[in-house]
Short mmCIF file of C-alpha atoms and ligand atoms in Angstrom, two decimals:
data_model
loop_
_atom_site.label_atom_id
_atom_site.label_comp_id
_atom_site.label_asym_id
_atom_site.label_seq_id
_atom_site.Cartn_x
_atom_site.Cartn_y
_atom_site.Cartn_z
CA MET A 1 0.00 0.00 0.00
CA THR A 2 1.06 3.60 -0.52
CA THR A 3 0.81 6.33 2.09
CA THR A 4 -2.64 7.16 0.63
CA GLY A 5 -3.78 3.58 1.28
CA ARG A 6 -3.83 2.71 -2.44
CA VAL A 7 -2.23 -0.53 -3.58
CA ASP A 8 0.95 0.02 -5.60
CA LEU A 9 1.79 -3.09 -7.61
CA THR A 10 5.16 -1.67 -8.61
CA ASP A 11 6.22 -1.78 -4.96
CA VAL A 12 8.65 -4.71 -4.89
CA GLU A 13 8.55 -4.75 -1.07
CA LEU A 14 4.89 -5.84 -1.21
CA PHE A 15 6.05 -9.03 -2.94
CA VAL A 16 9.22 -9.51 -0.89
CA ARG A 17 7.14 -9.36 2.32
CA GLY A 18 4.57 -11.76 0.79
CA ASP A 19 1.74 -9.25 1.40
CA HIS A 20 0.64 -9.29 -2.23
CA HIS A 21 -1.98 -12.05 -1.74
CA ALA A 22 -3.92 -9.87 0.71
CA ALA A 23 -3.59 -6.87 -1.63
CA PHE A 24 -4.97 -8.88 -4.57
CA GLU A 25 -7.83 -10.28 -2.48
CA HIS A 26 -8.78 -6.70 -1.67
CA LEU A 27 -8.55 -5.63 -5.33
CA ARG A 28 -10.59 -8.60 -6.63
CA ALA A 29 -13.34 -7.73 -4.12
CA THR A 30 -13.35 -3.95 -4.56
CA GLU A 31 -11.73 -2.85 -7.85
CA PRO A 32 -11.11 -5.93 -10.01
CA ILE A 33 -9.97 -3.75 -12.92
CA TYR A 34 -7.67 -1.39 -11.10
CA TRP A 35 -5.86 1.71 -12.32
CA ASN A 36 -2.39 1.62 -10.74
CA GLU A 37 -1.16 5.19 -10.72
CA GLY A 38 2.53 5.38 -11.61
CA ALA A 39 4.92 7.63 -9.71
CA ASP A 40 5.68 9.37 -13.01
CA GLY A 41 1.96 9.69 -13.92
CA ALA A 42 2.26 6.84 -16.45
CA GLY A 43 0.13 4.17 -14.74
CA PHE A 44 -1.39 0.90 -15.94
CA TRP A 45 -4.50 -1.22 -15.60
CA ALA A 46 -4.29 -4.32 -13.40
CA LEU A 47 -6.66 -7.20 -14.16
CA THR A 48 -6.97 -9.40 -11.07
CA THR A 49 -9.88 -11.84 -11.53
CA TYR A 50 -9.56 -15.16 -13.35
CA ALA A 51 -12.33 -14.24 -15.83
CA ASP A 52 -10.79 -10.85 -16.73
CA VAL A 53 -7.26 -12.22 -17.07
CA VAL A 54 -8.44 -15.01 -19.41
CA TRP A 55 -10.50 -12.48 -21.39
CA ALA A 56 -7.44 -10.33 -22.06
CA TYR A 57 -5.13 -13.30 -22.81
CA ARG A 58 -7.56 -14.49 -25.49
CA ASP A 59 -8.25 -11.18 -27.27
CA HIS A 60 -5.11 -10.80 -29.32
CA ALA A 61 -6.71 -8.27 -31.66
CA VAL A 62 -7.10 -5.78 -28.79
CA PHE A 63 -4.25 -6.71 -26.44
CA GLY A 64 -0.84 -6.58 -28.14
CA SER A 65 2.53 -7.86 -26.94
CA GLU A 66 4.93 -5.72 -28.95
CA ARG A 67 5.78 -3.43 -26.02
CA GLY A 68 7.01 -6.50 -24.10
CA ALA A 69 5.58 -8.57 -21.26
CA ILE A 70 7.26 -6.53 -18.51
CA LEU A 71 6.20 -3.14 -17.17
CA GLY A 72 8.52 -0.33 -18.07
CA GLY A 73 9.69 -2.05 -21.25
CA SER A 74 11.83 -4.91 -20.05
CA TYR A 75 14.66 -5.88 -17.77
CA ARG A 76 16.75 -4.86 -20.65
CA SER A 77 18.00 -1.35 -21.28
CA GLU A 78 15.59 1.46 -22.15
CA SER A 79 16.89 1.59 -25.71
CA ASP A 80 16.03 -2.08 -26.18
CA THR A 81 14.39 -2.91 -29.48
CA ALA A 82 13.11 -6.44 -28.93
CA GLY A 83 9.51 -5.45 -29.85
CA GLY A 84 8.37 -7.27 -32.99
CA ARG A 85 11.50 -9.42 -33.02
CA MET A 86 11.52 -11.58 -29.90
CA LEU A 87 8.77 -14.26 -29.77
CA VAL A 88 7.17 -13.05 -26.55
CA ALA A 89 7.12 -9.47 -27.89
CA THR A 90 5.49 -10.16 -31.28
CA ASP A 91 1.89 -10.02 -32.46
CA LEU A 92 0.17 -12.01 -35.17
CA PRO A 93 0.98 -12.82 -37.93
CA ARG A 94 4.72 -12.57 -37.16
CA HIS A 95 4.30 -14.45 -33.89
CA ARG A 96 2.98 -17.52 -35.75
CA LEU A 97 5.84 -17.43 -38.28
CA LEU A 98 8.51 -17.14 -35.59
CA LYS A 99 6.94 -19.68 -33.25
CA GLN A 100 7.07 -22.45 -35.85
CA HIS A 101 10.87 -22.26 -35.70
CA ILE A 102 11.13 -22.07 -31.90
CA GLN A 103 8.47 -24.48 -30.67
CA PRO A 104 10.16 -27.64 -32.13
CA ALA A 105 13.25 -26.88 -30.02
CA MET A 106 11.01 -27.47 -26.96
CA SER A 107 8.88 -30.33 -28.29
CA PRO A 108 7.76 -33.34 -26.23
CA SER A 109 10.73 -35.36 -27.58
CA VAL A 110 13.14 -32.62 -26.43
CA ALA A 111 11.31 -32.64 -23.10
CA ALA A 112 11.88 -36.41 -22.83
CA ARG A 113 15.61 -36.00 -23.49
CA THR A 114 15.69 -33.13 -20.97
CA ALA A 115 14.13 -35.46 -18.39
CA GLU A 116 17.02 -37.91 -18.79
CA VAL A 117 19.71 -35.25 -18.45
CA VAL A 118 17.98 -33.50 -15.54
CA HIS A 119 17.53 -36.84 -13.79
CA GLY A 120 21.29 -37.45 -13.86
CA LEU A 121 22.06 -33.95 -12.53
CA VAL A 122 19.36 -33.96 -9.86
CA ALA A 123 20.24 -37.45 -8.60
CA LYS A 124 23.85 -36.33 -8.14
CA ALA A 125 22.93 -33.02 -6.44
CA VAL A 126 20.43 -34.71 -4.10
CA ALA A 127 22.92 -37.47 -3.22
CA ARG A 128 25.45 -34.76 -2.33
CA ALA A 129 22.86 -32.98 -0.13
CA VAL A 130 22.04 -36.28 1.62
CA ALA A 131 25.74 -36.99 2.22
CA ASP A 132 26.25 -33.46 3.60
CA GLY A 133 23.03 -33.58 5.64
CA GLY A 134 21.63 -30.55 3.79
CA CYS A 135 22.22 -27.81 1.23
CA ASP A 136 20.87 -24.58 -0.17
CA PHE A 137 18.12 -26.08 -2.32
CA ALA A 138 17.85 -22.88 -4.39
CA THR A 139 21.46 -22.83 -5.54
CA ASP A 140 22.58 -26.45 -5.20
CA ILE A 141 19.62 -28.40 -6.59
CA ALA A 142 17.00 -26.18 -8.29
CA THR A 143 19.43 -24.63 -10.79
CA GLU A 144 20.17 -28.10 -12.18
CA LEU A 145 16.68 -28.05 -13.74
CA PRO A 146 17.33 -25.22 -16.24
CA ALA A 147 20.94 -26.42 -16.61
CA GLY A 148 19.74 -29.78 -17.94
CA ALA A 149 17.18 -28.08 -20.19
CA LEU A 150 19.76 -25.68 -21.66
CA MET A 151 22.18 -28.54 -22.29
CA VAL A 152 19.56 -30.23 -24.48
CA ILE A 153 17.83 -27.21 -26.07
CA MET A 154 21.02 -25.31 -26.85
CA GLY A 155 23.36 -28.30 -27.15
CA ILE A 156 25.87 -26.86 -24.65
CA GLY A 157 27.91 -28.30 -21.76
CA HIS A 158 27.06 -28.22 -18.05
CA GLN A 159 29.53 -25.45 -17.22
CA ASP A 160 28.34 -23.19 -20.04
CA ALA A 161 24.74 -23.80 -19.00
CA HIS A 162 25.53 -22.60 -15.47
CA ARG A 163 27.37 -19.56 -16.84
CA LEU A 164 24.28 -18.62 -18.87
CA ILE A 165 22.01 -19.20 -15.86
CA GLU A 166 24.21 -16.87 -13.80
CA LEU A 167 23.86 -14.16 -16.46
CA THR A 168 20.08 -14.40 -16.92
CA ARG A 169 19.63 -14.67 -13.16
CA SER A 170 21.49 -11.38 -12.67
CA MET A 171 19.36 -9.77 -15.37
CA VAL A 172 16.07 -10.84 -13.80
CA GLY A 173 17.42 -10.11 -10.33
CA PHE A 174 18.89 -6.76 -11.37
CA ARG A 175 17.45 -5.13 -8.23
CA ASP A 176 18.74 -7.85 -5.93
CA ASP A 177 22.10 -7.59 -4.21
CA VAL A 178 22.27 -11.40 -4.05
CA PHE A 179 23.19 -11.22 -7.73
CA VAL A 180 24.50 -7.78 -8.57
CA ASP A 181 26.18 -4.71 -7.17
CA THR A 182 23.11 -2.50 -6.72
CA THR A 183 25.07 0.68 -6.08
CA ASP A 184 25.69 1.40 -9.77
CA ASP A 185 23.26 2.72 -12.41
CA PRO A 186 20.64 -0.02 -13.07
CA GLN A 187 20.30 0.89 -16.76
CA LEU A 188 24.04 0.58 -17.25
CA ARG A 189 24.02 -2.73 -15.35
CA LEU A 190 21.25 -4.08 -17.59
CA ALA A 191 22.97 -2.94 -20.77
CA MET A 192 26.20 -4.67 -19.69
CA LEU A 193 24.43 -7.91 -18.79
CA GLN A 194 22.57 -7.93 -22.09
CA ALA A 195 25.86 -7.38 -23.93
CA GLU A 196 27.40 -10.35 -22.10
CA ILE A 197 24.43 -12.57 -22.89
CA PHE A 198 24.55 -11.55 -26.56
CA GLU A 199 28.29 -12.30 -26.57
CA PHE A 200 27.56 -15.77 -25.23
CA PHE A 201 25.09 -16.40 -28.07
CA ALA A 202 27.38 -14.79 -30.67
CA GLU A 203 30.01 -17.43 -29.88
CA LEU A 204 27.40 -20.16 -30.17
CA VAL A 205 26.18 -18.76 -33.52
CA ASP A 206 29.78 -18.70 -34.80
CA GLU A 207 30.23 -22.31 -33.74
CA ARG A 208 27.00 -23.55 -35.32
CA ALA A 209 27.17 -21.46 -38.51
CA ALA A 210 29.69 -23.87 -40.06
CA ASP A 211 27.13 -26.69 -39.91
CA PRO A 212 23.68 -25.61 -38.80
CA SER A 213 22.06 -28.99 -39.41
CA GLY A 214 21.45 -29.89 -35.74
CA ASP A 215 18.14 -29.76 -33.89
CA ASP A 216 19.40 -27.33 -31.23
CA LEU A 217 17.77 -23.89 -31.01
CA VAL A 218 20.62 -21.89 -32.58
CA SER A 219 20.88 -24.21 -35.59
CA ARG A 220 17.11 -24.02 -36.06
CA LEU A 221 17.19 -20.20 -35.93
CA LEU A 222 20.11 -20.12 -38.37
CA ARG A 223 18.10 -22.21 -40.86
CA ALA A 224 14.86 -20.29 -40.28
CA ARG A 225 13.24 -18.20 -43.01
CA VAL A 226 10.49 -15.75 -42.06
CA ASN A 227 8.68 -14.29 -45.06
CA GLY A 228 11.52 -15.67 -47.18
CA ARG A 229 14.15 -13.79 -45.17
CA ARG A 230 16.81 -15.14 -42.81
CA LEU A 231 16.73 -13.91 -39.23
CA SER A 232 19.30 -11.23 -38.46
CA GLU A 233 21.95 -11.98 -35.83
CA ASP A 234 20.15 -9.71 -33.39
CA GLU A 235 16.88 -11.58 -33.94
CA ILE A 236 18.67 -14.86 -33.22
CA TYR A 237 20.20 -13.43 -30.02
CA TYR A 238 16.88 -11.98 -28.81
CA ASN A 239 15.07 -15.28 -29.31
CA CYS A 240 17.83 -17.30 -27.65
CA MET A 241 17.61 -14.84 -24.78
CA ASN A 242 13.81 -15.26 -24.68
CA VAL A 243 14.20 -19.04 -24.30
CA ALA A 244 17.04 -18.70 -21.78
CA VAL A 245 15.25 -16.14 -19.57
CA GLY A 246 11.90 -17.93 -20.06
CA GLY A 247 13.42 -21.23 -18.98
CA ASN A 248 16.10 -20.35 -16.46
CA GLU A 249 14.13 -18.11 -14.15
CA THR A 250 10.89 -20.05 -13.96
CA SER A 251 11.16 -23.79 -13.44
CA SER A 252 13.93 -23.48 -10.82
CA TYR A 253 12.06 -20.81 -8.87
CA THR A 254 8.88 -22.90 -9.11
CA ALA A 255 10.83 -25.86 -7.69
CA CYS A 256 11.90 -23.68 -4.72
CA THR A 257 8.49 -22.20 -3.95
CA GLY A 258 6.95 -25.65 -4.58
CA LEU A 259 9.29 -27.32 -2.10
CA LEU A 260 8.69 -24.55 0.44
CA ALA A 261 4.93 -25.11 0.06
CA LEU A 262 5.45 -28.82 0.80
CA ILE A 263 7.59 -27.98 3.84
CA GLU A 264 4.97 -25.51 5.12
CA HIS A 265 2.19 -28.09 4.57
CA PRO A 266 3.72 -31.26 6.10
CA ASP A 267 0.53 -33.30 5.57
CA GLN A 268 0.82 -32.64 1.82
CA TYR A 269 4.53 -33.56 1.85
CA THR A 270 3.68 -36.81 3.66
CA ALA A 271 0.91 -37.58 1.12
CA LEU A 272 3.33 -37.07 -1.78
CA LEU A 273 6.00 -39.28 -0.24
CA ALA A 274 3.39 -41.96 0.45
CA ASP A 275 2.07 -41.89 -3.11
CA PRO A 276 4.44 -40.62 -5.84
CA GLY A 277 1.49 -41.19 -8.22
CA LEU A 278 0.33 -37.76 -6.99
CA THR A 279 3.36 -36.05 -8.58
CA ALA A 280 1.44 -34.71 -11.62
CA THR A 281 -1.38 -33.06 -9.65
CA ALA A 282 1.14 -31.89 -7.04
CA ILE A 283 3.13 -30.09 -9.73
CA ASP A 284 -0.01 -28.40 -11.09
CA GLU A 285 -0.76 -27.21 -7.56
CA MET A 286 2.82 -25.98 -7.06
CA LEU A 287 2.53 -24.05 -10.33
CA ARG A 288 -0.77 -22.47 -9.23
CA TRP A 289 0.49 -21.78 -5.72
CA SER A 290 3.78 -20.25 -6.86
CA SER A 291 2.60 -18.24 -9.89
CA THR A 292 6.26 -17.70 -10.63
CA ASN A 293 5.52 -15.37 -13.54
CA ALA A 294 3.38 -12.97 -11.49
CA TYR A 295 1.96 -10.96 -14.41
CA VAL A 296 2.37 -10.21 -18.08
CA GLN A 297 1.83 -6.88 -19.75
CA ARG A 298 -0.20 -6.12 -22.87
CA VAL A 299 -0.93 -2.79 -24.54
CA ALA A 300 -4.47 -2.03 -25.76
CA LYS A 301 -4.50 -1.41 -29.51
CA SER A 302 -7.97 0.13 -29.43
CA THR A 303 -10.44 1.38 -26.85
CA VAL A 304 -12.41 -1.41 -25.18
CA ARG A 305 -15.05 -1.54 -22.41
CA ARG A 306 -15.25 -4.18 -19.69
CA GLY A 307 -18.11 -3.64 -17.27
CA ASP A 308 -18.04 0.04 -16.36
CA VAL A 309 -14.34 0.46 -17.13
CA GLU A 310 -13.03 1.96 -20.33
CA ILE A 311 -9.53 0.88 -21.36
CA ARG A 312 -8.20 3.27 -23.95
CA GLY A 313 -6.07 2.47 -26.97
CA GLY A 314 -2.40 2.82 -25.93
CA ASP A 315 -3.06 1.97 -22.27
CA SER A 316 -0.77 -0.53 -20.58
CA VAL A 317 -2.72 -3.49 -19.15
CA THR A 318 -1.27 -6.06 -16.74
CA LEU A 319 -2.72 -9.57 -16.38
CA TRP A 320 -1.97 -10.84 -12.85
CA ASN A 321 -1.62 -14.63 -12.98
CA VAL A 322 -0.77 -14.63 -9.27
CA SER A 323 -4.14 -13.07 -8.43
CA ALA A 324 -6.22 -15.07 -10.94
CA ASN A 325 -4.69 -18.27 -9.53
CA ARG A 326 -6.17 -17.46 -6.09
CA ASP A 327 -9.60 -16.39 -7.37
CA GLU A 328 -12.25 -18.27 -5.35
CA ALA A 329 -14.66 -18.04 -8.30
CA GLN A 330 -12.37 -20.43 -10.17
CA PHE A 331 -10.58 -22.33 -7.38
CA PRO A 332 -12.69 -23.40 -4.38
CA ALA A 333 -10.65 -22.96 -1.17
CA ALA A 334 -8.08 -21.12 -3.27
CA ASP A 335 -5.86 -20.39 -0.27
CA ARG A 336 -5.51 -24.09 0.50
CA PHE A 337 -2.46 -25.90 -0.90
CA ASP A 338 -3.93 -29.22 -2.05
CA ILE A 339 -1.75 -31.56 -4.11
CA THR A 340 -4.79 -33.56 -5.23
CA ARG A 341 -6.63 -30.51 -6.63
CA THR A 342 -8.51 -31.36 -9.83
CA PRO A 343 -9.48 -29.66 -12.02
CA ASN A 344 -6.67 -27.13 -11.73
CA ARG A 345 -6.75 -24.79 -14.70
CA HIS A 346 -4.09 -22.46 -13.36
CA LEU A 347 -2.79 -19.60 -15.49
CA SER A 348 0.86 -19.94 -14.52
CA TYR A 349 1.85 -20.63 -18.13
CA GLY A 350 -0.43 -17.86 -19.44
CA SER A 351 -3.08 -18.57 -22.06
CA GLY A 352 -3.79 -17.89 -25.73
CA ILE A 353 -1.15 -17.71 -28.48
CA HIS A 354 1.71 -16.76 -26.14
CA ARG A 355 1.00 -19.60 -23.69
CA CYS A 356 4.37 -20.90 -22.54
CA VAL A 357 6.07 -22.74 -25.38
CA GLY A 358 8.48 -24.29 -22.85
CA SER A 359 5.78 -25.90 -20.69
CA PRO A 360 6.52 -29.51 -21.82
CA VAL A 361 10.14 -28.97 -20.80
CA ALA A 362 9.18 -27.34 -17.49
CA GLU A 363 6.80 -30.22 -16.68
CA SER A 364 9.58 -32.73 -17.39
CA GLU A 365 12.05 -30.91 -15.16
CA LEU A 366 9.64 -30.60 -12.24
CA SER A 367 8.35 -34.18 -12.58
CA VAL A 368 11.89 -35.54 -12.54
CA LEU A 369 12.80 -33.57 -9.42
CA PHE A 370 9.70 -34.25 -7.32
CA GLY A 371 9.43 -37.82 -8.68
CA HIS A 372 13.00 -38.41 -7.51
CA LEU A 373 12.37 -36.96 -4.03
CA GLY A 374 9.25 -39.16 -3.82
CA ALA A 375 11.00 -42.31 -5.04
CA GLU A 376 13.90 -41.77 -2.61
CA GLY A 377 11.54 -40.75 0.19
CA ILE A 378 13.51 -37.59 0.90
CA ARG A 379 11.96 -35.07 3.26
CA PHE A 380 13.67 -31.73 3.51
CA GLU A 381 13.08 -29.40 6.44
CA PRO A 382 14.12 -25.76 6.86
CA ALA A 383 17.67 -25.03 8.05
CA GLY A 384 17.48 -21.24 7.89
CA GLU A 385 15.36 -18.39 6.55
CA PRO A 386 14.40 -18.59 2.87
CA ARG A 387 15.09 -15.39 0.94
CA ARG A 388 12.74 -14.02 -1.70
CA LEU A 389 13.87 -12.57 -5.02
CA ARG A 390 13.42 -8.78 -5.17
CA SER A 391 10.99 -8.64 -8.08
CA ASN A 392 7.28 -8.12 -8.73
CA PHE A 393 7.52 -9.97 -12.07
CA ILE A 394 9.25 -13.25 -11.13
CA LEU A 395 8.33 -14.65 -7.72
CA GLY A 396 11.00 -16.97 -6.43
CA LEU A 397 13.46 -17.82 -3.69
CA THR A 398 17.14 -17.04 -4.02
CA ARG A 399 18.03 -18.94 -0.84
CA LEU A 400 16.34 -22.02 0.63
CA PRO A 401 18.59 -23.66 3.23
CA VAL A 402 17.36 -27.17 4.01
CA ARG A 403 18.48 -30.22 5.93
CA VAL A 404 17.49 -33.80 5.23
CA ALA A 405 14.93 -34.80 7.83
CA GLY A 406 14.19 -38.31 6.73
CA ARG A 407 14.39 -40.92 4.01
C1 HEM B 501 7.44 -23.25 -14.40
C2 HEM B 501 8.02 -22.86 -15.49
C3 HEM B 501 7.50 -21.79 -16.42
C4 HEM B 501 6.57 -20.80 -16.22
C5 HEM B 501 5.76 -20.52 -14.95
C6 HEM B 501 6.49 -20.04 -17.45
C7 HEM B 501 5.61 -18.98 -17.68
C8 HEM B 501 5.40 -18.39 -18.92
C9 HEM B 501 4.33 -17.47 -19.22
C10 HEM B 501 3.31 -16.92 -18.22
C11 HEM B 501 4.43 -17.15 -20.54
C12 HEM B 501 3.48 -16.23 -21.33
C13 HEM B 501 4.07 -14.87 -21.63
C14 HEM B 501 3.04 -13.94 -22.25
O1 HEM B 501 1.87 -14.29 -22.39
O2 HEM B 501 3.42 -12.81 -22.59
C15 HEM B 501 5.56 -17.87 -21.08
C16 HEM B 501 6.02 -17.78 -22.38
C17 HEM B 501 7.21 -18.33 -22.80
N1 HEM B 501 7.99 -19.23 -22.11
FE1 HEM B 501 7.63 -19.98 -20.28
N2 HEM B 501 7.39 -20.55 -18.33
C18 HEM B 501 8.02 -21.62 -17.75
C19 HEM B 501 8.99 -22.42 -18.32
C20 HEM B 501 9.60 -22.18 -19.53
C21 HEM B 501 10.71 -22.95 -20.07
C22 HEM B 501 11.35 -24.16 -19.39
C23 HEM B 501 11.03 -22.36 -21.26
C24 HEM B 501 12.12 -22.71 -22.24
C25 HEM B 501 12.98 -23.67 -22.11
C26 HEM B 501 10.12 -21.24 -21.48
C27 HEM B 501 10.13 -20.39 -22.55
C28 HEM B 501 9.10 -19.52 -22.87
C29 HEM B 501 9.03 -18.77 -24.12
C30 HEM B 501 10.04 -18.80 -25.26
C31 HEM B 501 7.84 -18.03 -24.08
C32 HEM B 501 7.27 -17.11 -25.15
C33 HEM B 501 6.14 -17.83 -25.89
C34 HEM B 501 5.39 -16.96 -26.87
O3 HEM B 501 5.46 -15.73 -26.78
O4 HEM B 501 4.71 -17.53 -27.73
N3 HEM B 501 9.28 -21.17 -20.40
N4 HEM B 501 6.13 -18.63 -20.07
#
């Protein structure tokens, strides 16, 4: 809340403290389509009910993505020009043309290969934690999920995958001193991180250009033709970055908030250990509960009315997955963490044409991890305070110290 008692959804502290659920409950009940006044007078609409969020996700003619999914442009620098070039920041028809080259790099068969690689990495990391009696789950185990996925999708080694994760993590956590020196100019910091990420992909493009016949993402983008034209190097870098940020900062944070939910609801943890057959519904519930990607932004292309609210062409509109996922009208006992919940049509992957293209990979990663904990009967318990990422866009834990309580 601000000093005037209004909710301010740009206030990162609201999310760091975990007070956002109460704020959204208040908004859904009183002002479900809420004008969030910006400090600079800019402002944006916030859609908070399940029905309104789905409505906006589905109306691609009115709600465009070209200004990016993140408020204030992006995590990238202000001069960033990803709009219309990076999958998540394109509208139809270009979105369809681009997606057909990116989606196969995250197909169910890639997801199956990812499962194998992630299983090897997770089994090793968990065995190490068991031998040591505990670990920081956030840094020692959860990051192996995107590492395994990157190894398969990008065809890179384990060390390079972790290097890339470190870079994207600093970009998404650019306000968090766990990752970066926050005393310098944030715009400069973002520009430098983006340059480093592009450099990483430039080397990969150079390597693959000699023989781009593989099924990894870079080779696919090198072979791609959109409207008969090759993608420019920048377009390749932006889309690699889209997949890397989309994949690195989501499944691992969901694993952390998911594990914390199990720890905080011991009866649910016990039920999962007793019946690993519950893994699939448990993961759906962890996705709903965590809402790792808290919101996405759209920009209205024309004026539209919803109830008694008029959203004008050019207005920024935010679709709050984290609020929709706790809407009682859609989820009975929404504030209860229930690993048997069915149906569970959560919006954590979004909806409509931009619905997460990496979801088969994410499901594989999470199933491997929680399936392994179930099969091994490993119960983690807290060994220190978890620490939340300083962000209102990605909700995750940067630290989750645990000890092994039982097997
Ligand atoms: C739990 C894990 C994940 C969550 C919660 C998540 C969430 C999301 C959401 C909400 C969107 C929609 C964005 C929008 O509508 O503007 C999205 C899109 C996307 N995600 Fe994910 N994601 C996850 C995992 C992944 C993984 C593992 C990858 C890649 C390996 C990935 C890559 C992408 C890409 C490339 C898009 C853009 C799709 C498009 O614009 O058509 N995501 N994700």
